[in-house]
């Protein structure tokens, strides 16, 4: 289980794929609103003048010295839905992120969002 206190220390660590290829830098964490458990991270990618934040699931992450290894290939993550570095995730874009990774999207019973930034 990933503890929220640990995740705060992950900010600005390199995010790498299973082959240790750098994807970008960890920017923020989104939790599942039903369980309050970490579910997705935003990774800062792109050129210095054109950064964007892409989403990657936090299932099966490994923490190493100076990096967070995710279980998804760099190419898949870089093609994931993204937002600007100063933007917030629109509710209507959440389902697209889950679909990109072949995951089931489960909004709340009253239509509440599944993800919330921490």
PDB file of N, CA and C in Angstrom, residues 19-73:
ATOM      1  N   UNK A  19      11.657  -0.476 -18.425  1.00  0.00           N
ATOM      2  CA  UNK A  19      13.001  -0.636 -18.994  1.00  0.00           C
ATOM      3  C   UNK A  19      13.959   0.449 -18.513  1.00  0.00           C
ATOM      4  N   UNK A  20      13.560   1.186 -17.479  1.00  0.00           N
ATOM      5  CA  UNK A  20      14.343   2.276 -16.871  1.00  0.00           C
ATOM      6  C   UNK A  20      14.514   3.486 -17.791  1.00  0.00           C
ATOM      7  N   UNK A  21      13.659   3.641 -18.820  1.00  0.00           N
ATOM      8  CA  UNK A  21      13.721   4.810 -19.693  1.00  0.00           C
ATOM      9  C   UNK A  21      12.947   5.953 -19.041  1.00  0.00           C
ATOM     10  N   UNK A  22      13.574   7.110 -18.984  1.00  0.00           N
ATOM     11  CA  UNK A  22      12.949   8.261 -18.328  1.00  0.00           C
ATOM     12  C   UNK A  22      11.749   8.755 -19.124  1.00  0.00           C
ATOM     13  N   UNK A  23      10.647   8.965 -18.403  1.00  0.00           N
ATOM     14  CA  UNK A  23       9.420   9.498 -18.990  1.00  0.00           C
ATOM     15  C   UNK A  23       9.338  10.996 -18.717  1.00  0.00           C
ATOM     16  N   UNK A  24       9.657  11.401 -17.508  1.00  0.00           N
ATOM     17  CA  UNK A  24       9.573  12.798 -17.095  1.00  0.00           C
ATOM     18  C   UNK A  24       9.756  12.895 -15.593  1.00  0.00           C
ATOM     19  N   UNK A  25       9.250  13.987 -15.014  1.00  0.00           N
ATOM     20  CA  UNK A  25       9.371  14.216 -13.576  1.00  0.00           C
ATOM     21  C   UNK A  25       7.986  14.182 -12.927  1.00  0.00           C
ATOM     22  N   UNK A  26       7.895  13.525 -11.775  1.00  0.00           N
ATOM     23  CA  UNK A  26       6.612  13.428 -11.075  1.00  0.00           C
ATOM     24  C   UNK A  26       6.207  14.810 -10.571  1.00  0.00           C
ATOM     25  N   UNK A  27       5.009  15.225 -10.944  1.00  0.00           N
ATOM     26  CA  UNK A  27       4.513  16.554 -10.591  1.00  0.00           C
ATOM     27  C   UNK A  27       3.476  16.505  -9.476  1.00  0.00           C
ATOM     28  N   UNK A  28       2.487  15.624  -9.589  1.00  0.00           N
ATOM     29  CA  UNK A  28       1.412  15.575  -8.610  1.00  0.00           C
ATOM     30  C   UNK A  28       0.772  14.208  -8.560  1.00  0.00           C
ATOM     31  N   UNK A  29      -0.090  14.026  -7.556  1.00  0.00           N
ATOM     32  CA  UNK A  29      -0.763  12.745  -7.355  1.00  0.00           C
ATOM     33  C   UNK A  29      -2.259  12.969  -7.240  1.00  0.00           C
ATOM     34  N   UNK A  30      -3.021  12.097  -7.885  1.00  0.00           N
ATOM     35  CA  UNK A  30      -4.478  12.090  -7.797  1.00  0.00           C
ATOM     36  C   UNK A  30      -4.894  10.821  -7.075  1.00  0.00           C
ATOM     37  N   UNK A  31      -5.847  10.956  -6.154  1.00  0.00           N
ATOM     38  CA  UNK A  31      -6.350   9.802  -5.410  1.00  0.00           C
ATOM     39  C   UNK A  31      -7.721   9.404  -5.940  1.00  0.00           C
ATOM     40  N   UNK A  32      -8.062   8.141  -5.708  1.00  0.00           N
ATOM     41  CA  UNK A  32      -9.395   7.634  -6.025  1.00  0.00           C
ATOM     42  C   UNK A  32     -10.324   8.196  -4.953  1.00  0.00           C
ATOM     43  N   UNK A  33     -11.369   8.890  -5.350  1.00  0.00           N
ATOM     44  CA  UNK A  33     -12.246   9.546  -4.376  1.00  0.00           C
ATOM     45  C   UNK A  33     -13.035   8.553  -3.525  1.00  0.00           C
ATOM     46  N   UNK A  34     -13.221   7.333  -4.004  1.00  0.00           N
ATOM     47  CA  UNK A  34     -13.956   6.333  -3.227  1.00  0.00           C
ATOM     48  C   UNK A  34     -13.108   5.763  -2.099  1.00  0.00           C
ATOM     49  N   UNK A  35     -11.814   5.578  -2.342  1.00  0.00           N
ATOM     50  CA  UNK A  35     -10.951   4.936  -1.345  1.00  0.00           C
ATOM     51  C   UNK A  35      -9.930   5.881  -0.722  1.00  0.00           C
ATOM     52  N   UNK A  36      -9.734   7.049  -1.306  1.00  0.00           N
ATOM     53  CA  UNK A  36      -8.722   8.017  -0.904  1.00  0.00           C
ATOM     54  C   UNK A  36      -7.305   7.446  -1.035  1.00  0.00           C
ATOM     55  N   UNK A  37      -7.143   6.435  -1.889  1.00  0.00           N
ATOM     56  CA  UNK A  37      -5.834   5.837  -2.157  1.00  0.00           C
ATOM     57  C   UNK A  37      -5.242   6.456  -3.421  1.00  0.00           C
ATOM     58  N   UNK A  38      -3.927   6.628  -3.479  1.00  0.00           N
ATOM     59  CA  UNK A  38      -3.295   7.159  -4.684  1.00  0.00           C
ATOM     60  C   UNK A  38      -3.625   6.297  -5.899  1.00  0.00           C
ATOM     61  N   UNK A  39      -4.045   6.939  -6.991  1.00  0.00           N
ATOM     62  CA  UNK A  39      -4.466   6.206  -8.184  1.00  0.00           C
ATOM     63  C   UNK A  39      -3.686   6.613  -9.436  1.00  0.00           C
ATOM     64  N   UNK A  40      -3.428   7.893  -9.606  1.00  0.00           N
ATOM     65  CA  UNK A  40      -2.747   8.401 -10.800  1.00  0.00           C
ATOM     66  C   UNK A  40      -1.726   9.454 -10.385  1.00  0.00           C
ATOM     67  N   UNK A  41      -0.709   9.588 -11.228  1.00  0.00           N
ATOM     68  CA  UNK A  41       0.265  10.656 -11.048  1.00  0.00           C
ATOM     69  C   UNK A  41       0.302  11.482 -12.316  1.00  0.00           C
ATOM     70  N   UNK A  42       0.670  12.739 -12.178  1.00  0.00           N
ATOM     71  CA  UNK A  42       0.940  13.546 -13.353  1.00  0.00           C
ATOM     72  C   UNK A  42       2.454  13.614 -13.500  1.00  0.00           C
ATOM     73  N   UNK A  43       2.897  13.481 -14.746  1.00  0.00           N
ATOM     74  CA  UNK A  43       4.322  13.476 -15.064  1.00  0.00           C
ATOM     75  C   UNK A  43       4.592  14.634 -16.017  1.00  0.00           C
ATOM     76  N   UNK A  44       5.544  15.484 -15.644  1.00  0.00           N
ATOM     77  CA  UNK A  44       5.911  16.633 -16.466  1.00  0.00           C
ATOM     78  C   UNK A  44       6.808  16.149 -17.610  1.00  0.00           C
ATOM     79  N   UNK A  45       6.355  16.342 -18.839  1.00  0.00           N
ATOM     80  CA  UNK A  45       7.104  15.917 -20.023  1.00  0.00           C
ATOM     81  C   UNK A  45       7.208  17.076 -21.002  1.00  0.00           C
ATOM     82  N   UNK A  46       7.969  16.885 -22.050  1.00  0.00           N
ATOM     83  CA  UNK A  46       8.067  17.873 -23.112  1.00  0.00           C
ATOM     84  C   UNK A  46       9.290  18.755 -22.993  1.00  0.00           C
ATOM     85  N   UNK A  47       9.411  19.629 -23.955  1.00  0.00           N
ATOM     86  CA  UNK A  47      10.530  20.566 -23.982  1.00  0.00           C
ATOM     87  C   UNK A  47      10.369  21.607 -22.888  1.00  0.00           C
ATOM     88  N   UNK A  48      11.477  22.176 -22.406  1.00  0.00           N
ATOM     89  CA  UNK A  48      11.383  23.161 -21.316  1.00  0.00           C
ATOM     90  C   UNK A  48      10.408  24.300 -21.587  1.00  0.00           C
ATOM     91  N   UNK A  49      10.271  24.712 -22.832  1.00  0.00           N
ATOM     92  CA  UNK A  49       9.361  25.823 -23.131  1.00  0.00           C
ATOM     93  C   UNK A  49       7.937  25.352 -23.402  1.00  0.00           C
ATOM     94  N   UNK A  50       7.739  24.020 -23.481  1.00  0.00           N
ATOM     95  CA  UNK A  50       6.403  23.489 -23.794  1.00  0.00           C
ATOM     96  C   UNK A  50       6.087  22.273 -22.939  1.00  0.00           C
ATOM     97  N   UNK A  51       6.243  22.406 -21.638  1.00  0.00           N
ATOM     98  CA  UNK A  51       5.923  21.303 -20.736  1.00  0.00           C
ATOM     99  C   UNK A  51       4.425  21.027 -20.721  1.00  0.00           C
ATOM    100  N   UNK A  52       4.087  19.784 -20.452  1.00  0.00           N
ATOM    101  CA  UNK A  52       2.694  19.386 -20.243  1.00  0.00           C
ATOM    102  C   UNK A  52       2.699  18.292 -19.194  1.00  0.00           C
ATOM    103  N   UNK A  53       1.542  18.019 -18.633  1.00  0.00           N
ATOM    104  CA  UNK A  53       1.402  16.978 -17.616  1.00  0.00           C
ATOM    105  C   UNK A  53       0.603  15.827 -18.198  1.00  0.00           C
ATOM    106  N   UNK A  54       1.202  14.632 -18.229  1.00  0.00           N
ATOM    107  CA  UNK A  54       0.499  13.438 -18.679  1.00  0.00           C
ATOM    108  C   UNK A  54       0.163  12.599 -17.457  1.00  0.00           C
ATOM    109  N   UNK A  55      -0.872  11.787 -17.574  1.00  0.00           N
ATOM    110  CA  UNK A  55      -1.334  10.962 -16.467  1.00  0.00           C
ATOM    111  C   UNK A  55      -0.834   9.534 -16.611  1.00  0.00           C
ATOM    112  N   UNK A  56      -0.468   8.921 -15.484  1.00  0.00           N
ATOM    113  CA  UNK A  56      -0.048   7.522 -15.469  1.00  0.00           C
ATOM    114  C   UNK A  56      -0.583   6.874 -14.187  1.00  0.00           C
ATOM    115  N   UNK A  57      -1.142   5.676 -14.297  1.00  0.00           N
ATOM    116  CA  UNK A  57      -1.630   4.968 -13.103  1.00  0.00           C
ATOM    117  C   UNK A  57      -0.484   4.614 -12.162  1.00  0.00           C
ATOM    118  N   UNK A  58      -0.789   4.561 -10.888  1.00  0.00           N
ATOM    119  CA  UNK A  58       0.214   4.245  -9.872  1.00  0.00           C
ATOM    120  C   UNK A  58       0.145   2.799  -9.395  1.00  0.00           C
ATOM    121  N   UNK A  59      -0.509   1.925 -10.151  1.00  0.00           N
ATOM    122  CA  UNK A  59      -0.522   0.524  -9.745  1.00  0.00           C
ATOM    123  C   UNK A  59       0.853  -0.088 -10.019  1.00  0.00           C
ATOM    124  N   UNK A  60       1.327  -0.902  -9.108  1.00  0.00           N
ATOM    125  CA  UNK A  60       2.619  -1.589  -9.238  1.00  0.00           C
ATOM    126  C   UNK A  60       3.803  -0.647  -9.412  1.00  0.00           C
ATOM    127  N   UNK A  61       3.838   0.460  -8.678  1.00  0.00           N
ATOM    128  CA  UNK A  61       4.994   1.354  -8.752  1.00  0.00           C
ATOM    129  C   UNK A  61       6.112   0.819  -7.857  1.00  0.00           C
ATOM    130  N   UNK A  62       7.337   1.154  -8.231  1.00  0.00           N
ATOM    131  CA  UNK A  62       8.519   0.801  -7.448  1.00  0.00           C
ATOM    132  C   UNK A  62       9.294   2.079  -7.203  1.00  0.00           C
ATOM    133  N   UNK A  63       9.691   2.291  -5.973  1.00  0.00           N
ATOM    134  CA  UNK A  63      10.472   3.469  -5.626  1.00  0.00           C
ATOM    135  C   UNK A  63      11.937   3.076  -5.559  1.00  0.00           C
ATOM    136  N   UNK A  64      12.777   3.812  -6.270  1.00  0.00           N
ATOM    137  CA  UNK A  64      14.213   3.564  -6.252  1.00  0.00           C
ATOM    138  C   UNK A  64      14.931   4.832  -5.838  1.00  0.00           C
ATOM    139  N   UNK A  65      16.249   4.786  -5.789  1.00  0.00           N
ATOM    140  CA  UNK A  65      16.996   5.990  -5.402  1.00  0.00           C
ATOM    141  C   UNK A  65      16.913   7.061  -6.493  1.00  0.00           C
ATOM    142  N   UNK A  66      16.070   8.050  -6.270  1.00  0.00           N
ATOM    143  CA  UNK A  66      15.925   9.150  -7.216  1.00  0.00           C
ATOM    144  C   UNK A  66      14.933   8.925  -8.331  1.00  0.00           C
ATOM    145  N   UNK A  67      14.171   7.834  -8.277  1.00  0.00           N
ATOM    146  CA  UNK A  67      13.189   7.589  -9.331  1.00  0.00           C
ATOM    147  C   UNK A  67      11.979   6.832  -8.813  1.00  0.00           C
ATOM    148  N   UNK A  68      10.895   6.923  -9.599  1.00  0.00           N
ATOM    149  CA  UNK A  68       9.673   6.149  -9.389  1.00  0.00           C
ATOM    150  C   UNK A  68       9.467   5.363 -10.669  1.00  0.00           C
ATOM    151  N   UNK A  69       9.427   4.041 -10.572  1.00  0.00           N
ATOM    152  CA  UNK A  69       9.233   3.207 -11.764  1.00  0.00           C
ATOM    153  C   UNK A  69       7.774   2.800 -11.847  1.00  0.00           C
ATOM    154  N   UNK A  70       7.149   3.121 -12.975  1.00  0.00           N
ATOM    155  CA  UNK A  70       5.755   2.749 -13.232  1.00  0.00           C
ATOM    156  C   UNK A  70       5.740   1.497 -14.103  1.00  0.00           C
ATOM    157  N   UNK A  71       4.607   0.858 -14.201  1.00  0.00           N
ATOM    158  CA  UNK A  71       4.509  -0.401 -14.938  1.00  0.00           C
ATOM    159  C   UNK A  71       4.046  -0.218 -16.384  1.00  0.00           C
ATOM    160  N   UNK A  72       4.122   1.012 -16.894  1.00  0.00           N
ATOM    161  CA  UNK A  72       3.669   1.309 -18.251  1.00  0.00           C
ATOM    162  C   UNK A  72       4.833   1.808 -19.101  1.00  0.00           C
ATOM    163  N   UNK A  73       4.833   1.433 -20.378  1.00  0.00           N
ATOM    164  CA  UNK A  73       5.875   1.809 -21.310  1.00  0.00           C
ATOM    165  C   UNK A  73       5.879   3.318 -21.559  1.00  0.00           C
TER     166      UNK A  73
END
